[in-house]
C-alpha atoms as one frame of an Amber mdcrd trajectory, in Angstrom:
protein
 -22.129 -57.100  -4.307 -23.812 -59.903  -2.532 -21.932 -63.167  -2.082 -22.520
 -65.758  -4.575 -25.357 -68.437  -3.833 -25.131 -72.121  -4.046 -24.173 -73.224
  -7.389 -27.221 -74.071  -9.539 -27.052 -76.252 -12.677 -27.529 -74.417 -15.905
 -28.087 -76.196 -19.286 -25.978 -74.462 -21.670 -25.956 -77.258 -24.489 -28.109
 -79.923 -25.770 -28.647 -81.504 -29.197 -31.406 -83.122 -30.928 -29.107 -85.829
 -32.309 -28.760 -87.344 -28.748 -32.060 -89.161 -29.233 -30.800 -90.826 -32.632
 -27.599 -91.878 -30.740 -29.586 -93.424 -28.051 -31.933 -95.265 -30.541 -28.828
 -96.511 -32.547 -27.391 -97.868 -29.385 -30.528 -99.503 -28.194 -31.221-101.204
 -31.673 -27.707-102.359 -31.885 -27.717-103.803 -28.445 -31.081-105.478 -28.950
 -30.082-107.167 -32.327 -26.851-108.514 -30.508 -29.102-109.755 -27.724 -31.447
-111.307 -30.359 -28.641-112.987 -32.178 -26.915-114.098 -28.875 -30.151-116.013
 -27.719 -31.182-117.262 -31.250 -27.754-118.757 -32.356 -27.186-121.008 -29.388
 -30.847-122.326 -29.886 -30.618-122.875 -33.421 -27.293-124.856 -32.666 -28.907
-126.885 -29.990 -31.821-127.769 -32.491 -29.414-128.055 -35.389 -30.368-131.792
 -36.093 -34.010-131.248 -36.134 -35.747-131.753 -39.547 -37.254-128.263 -39.451
 -33.823-126.648 -39.217 -32.384-129.046 -41.668 -35.224-128.404 -44.175 -34.276
-124.745 -44.271 -30.957-125.485 -46.056 -28.766-122.986 -44.028 -25.311-123.316
 -43.068 -24.430-123.078 -39.143 -21.522-120.871 -40.273 -24.172-118.297 -41.200
 -25.558-117.865 -37.825 -21.939-117.704 -36.183 -21.123-115.169 -38.810 -24.393
-113.118 -37.845 -23.390-113.321 -34.150 -19.845-112.069 -34.843 -20.825-109.289
 -37.188 -23.587-108.134 -34.620 -21.036-108.119 -31.815 -18.565-106.156 -33.774
 -20.867-103.564 -34.970 -22.281-103.047 -31.584 -18.699-102.734 -30.143 -17.684
-100.224 -32.962 -20.932 -98.104 -32.590 -20.251 -98.093 -28.895 -16.664 -96.887
 -29.272 -17.574 -94.309 -31.797 -20.670 -92.903 -30.036 -19.836 -93.200 -26.345
 -18.010 -89.765 -26.373 -21.106 -88.083 -27.883 -22.280 -85.248 -25.620 -25.926
 -85.140 -25.252 -25.952 -82.196 -22.594 -23.750 -79.865 -20.749 -24.570 -78.126
 -17.564 -22.733 -75.554 -16.123 -22.094 -75.242 -12.211 -21.651 -71.575 -11.481
 -22.786 -69.316  -8.778 -25.064 -66.466  -9.765 -23.706 -63.043  -8.537 -26.429
 -60.607  -7.651 -26.388 -57.221  -8.958 -27.876 -54.350  -6.871 -30.045 -52.245
  -9.278 -31.739 -49.504  -7.440 -32.819 -47.848 -10.720 -35.309 -50.508 -11.545
 -37.090 -51.711  -8.573 -39.650 -53.594 -10.650 -37.134 -56.012 -12.105 -37.418
 -59.546 -11.383 -34.911 -61.170  -9.078 -33.844 -63.736 -11.707 -33.224 -60.932
 -14.206 -31.015 -59.156 -11.682 -28.544 -61.829 -11.562 -25.780 -62.612 -14.209
 -23.546 -65.892 -14.522 -20.165 -65.554 -13.095 -17.251 -65.628 -15.764 -16.158
 -68.878 -17.212 -12.743 -69.797 -15.886 -10.370 -72.887 -15.937 -11.932 -73.498
 -12.403 -15.457 -73.489 -13.777 -17.216 -76.877 -13.220 -19.356 -78.516 -15.748
 -21.261 -81.649 -16.119 -21.142 -83.439 -19.448 -23.781 -86.194 -20.037 -22.847
 -89.041 -22.542 -24.424 -92.583 -22.856 -22.997 -95.903 -22.068 -23.460 -99.047
 -24.240 -26.979 -99.599 -22.922 -27.656 -95.925 -23.892 -28.182 -94.924 -20.059
 -27.074 -91.436 -19.445 -23.356 -91.228 -17.832 -22.531 -87.817 -16.370 -18.968
 -86.794 -15.998 -18.392 -83.562 -13.744 -15.041 -81.847 -14.165 -13.365 -78.511
 -14.180 -12.448 -76.955 -17.476  -8.845 -77.264 -16.670  -9.214 -81.016 -16.861
 -10.169 -80.830 -20.521  -7.971 -80.870 -23.521  -8.736 -79.928 -26.934  -8.501
 -82.999 -29.596  -7.274 -83.047 -33.042  -8.670 -86.506 -33.759 -11.897 -86.850
 -36.064 -15.065 -87.205 -33.989 -13.478 -85.897 -30.927 -13.639 -82.256 -29.253
 -12.058 -82.884 -26.004 -10.313 -85.291 -23.897  -9.683 -85.665 -20.332  -6.216
 -84.658 -19.019  -4.123 -87.535 -17.772  -4.126 -86.095 -14.331  -7.889 -86.096
 -14.127  -7.982 -89.729 -15.369  -5.451 -90.794 -12.919  -7.499 -89.382 -10.224
 -10.738 -90.659 -11.440 -10.257 -94.056 -13.298 -13.865 -94.974 -13.603 -14.606
 -91.787 -15.455 -15.305 -93.235 -18.789 -14.851 -92.464 -21.776 -12.631 -89.797
 -20.890 -13.169 -88.337 -24.546 -15.882 -86.184 -25.650 -17.546 -85.377 -28.933
 -19.687 -82.071 -29.432 -22.036 -81.859 -32.164 -21.384 -78.313 -33.237 -23.790
 -78.324 -36.086 -27.033 -79.394 -34.425 -26.312 -78.398 -30.880 -28.091 -75.505
 -29.384 -28.427 -73.636 -26.034 -26.442 -70.763 -24.435 -24.194 -69.833 -27.171
 -22.364 -67.047 -25.345 -21.421 -69.455 -22.370 -20.504 -72.282 -24.821 -18.131
 -69.869 -26.812 -16.493 -68.806 -23.381 -16.134 -72.335 -22.459 -14.534 -73.408
 -25.785 -12.243 -70.566 -25.514 -11.152 -71.280 -21.922 -10.345 -74.849 -22.870
  -8.354 -73.788 -26.056  -6.481 -70.961 -24.015  -5.752 -73.385 -21.157  -4.227
 -75.866 -23.635  -2.029 -73.174 -25.179  -0.578 -72.235 -21.868   0.634 -75.797
 -21.076
C-alpha cells in the first residue's frame, strides 16, 4: 500500500434548498435596510404637507421597522445553522491492482475509512448570506435532539474556537444529496462517538 497523499476536499453533501435559505436571508436583510433608511427619513420630513396628507401615523413606521428587525433576527437565528455543503478532508489510499492495468488512477483509489478523527468542513451562511465554513473533526460534533438541529459543537471545541459560530448545524436530510455512503458513515460515527461519552 502506498502512503496516503495530501488530503483533498471531497464534496459529500449539498442541498438545493441552500439557495432558498440564501435568498430568504438576502430579502430579509434588504427589507430591514430599506426600512432602516426610510423610517428616519420620514420622521425627518414628518411635518411636510405631503407626509401629513397621507394620513399615516408615525407609530406605523416605527412598528414596521421593529417588525423587520425582529423578523430578520429570528430568520438569522433559525437559518444560520442550515448546512449548504459538507466537504470531507481525507487522504486517498492507493490500491495496487496488477490485474487491470488499464484502470484509471482515480478509479484505483478509495477513500480512507471515516473515524472520529476524520476532518470535515461544514458550510453555513451568516446574516448577510455569505458562506461561513467551519472545519472540525467528527469527535467535535454532538448529535442534537432539538428541532431544526442535527449537531452541535462540543463545549471543548467551542472553548478552543470561540469565534466558530454558529456552533450548531441543521442537516436537510430530505432534499440533501451527495455521497450517501460517506454521509451514513459520518452520521454513524458522530452517533457512536456520543454514545461512548
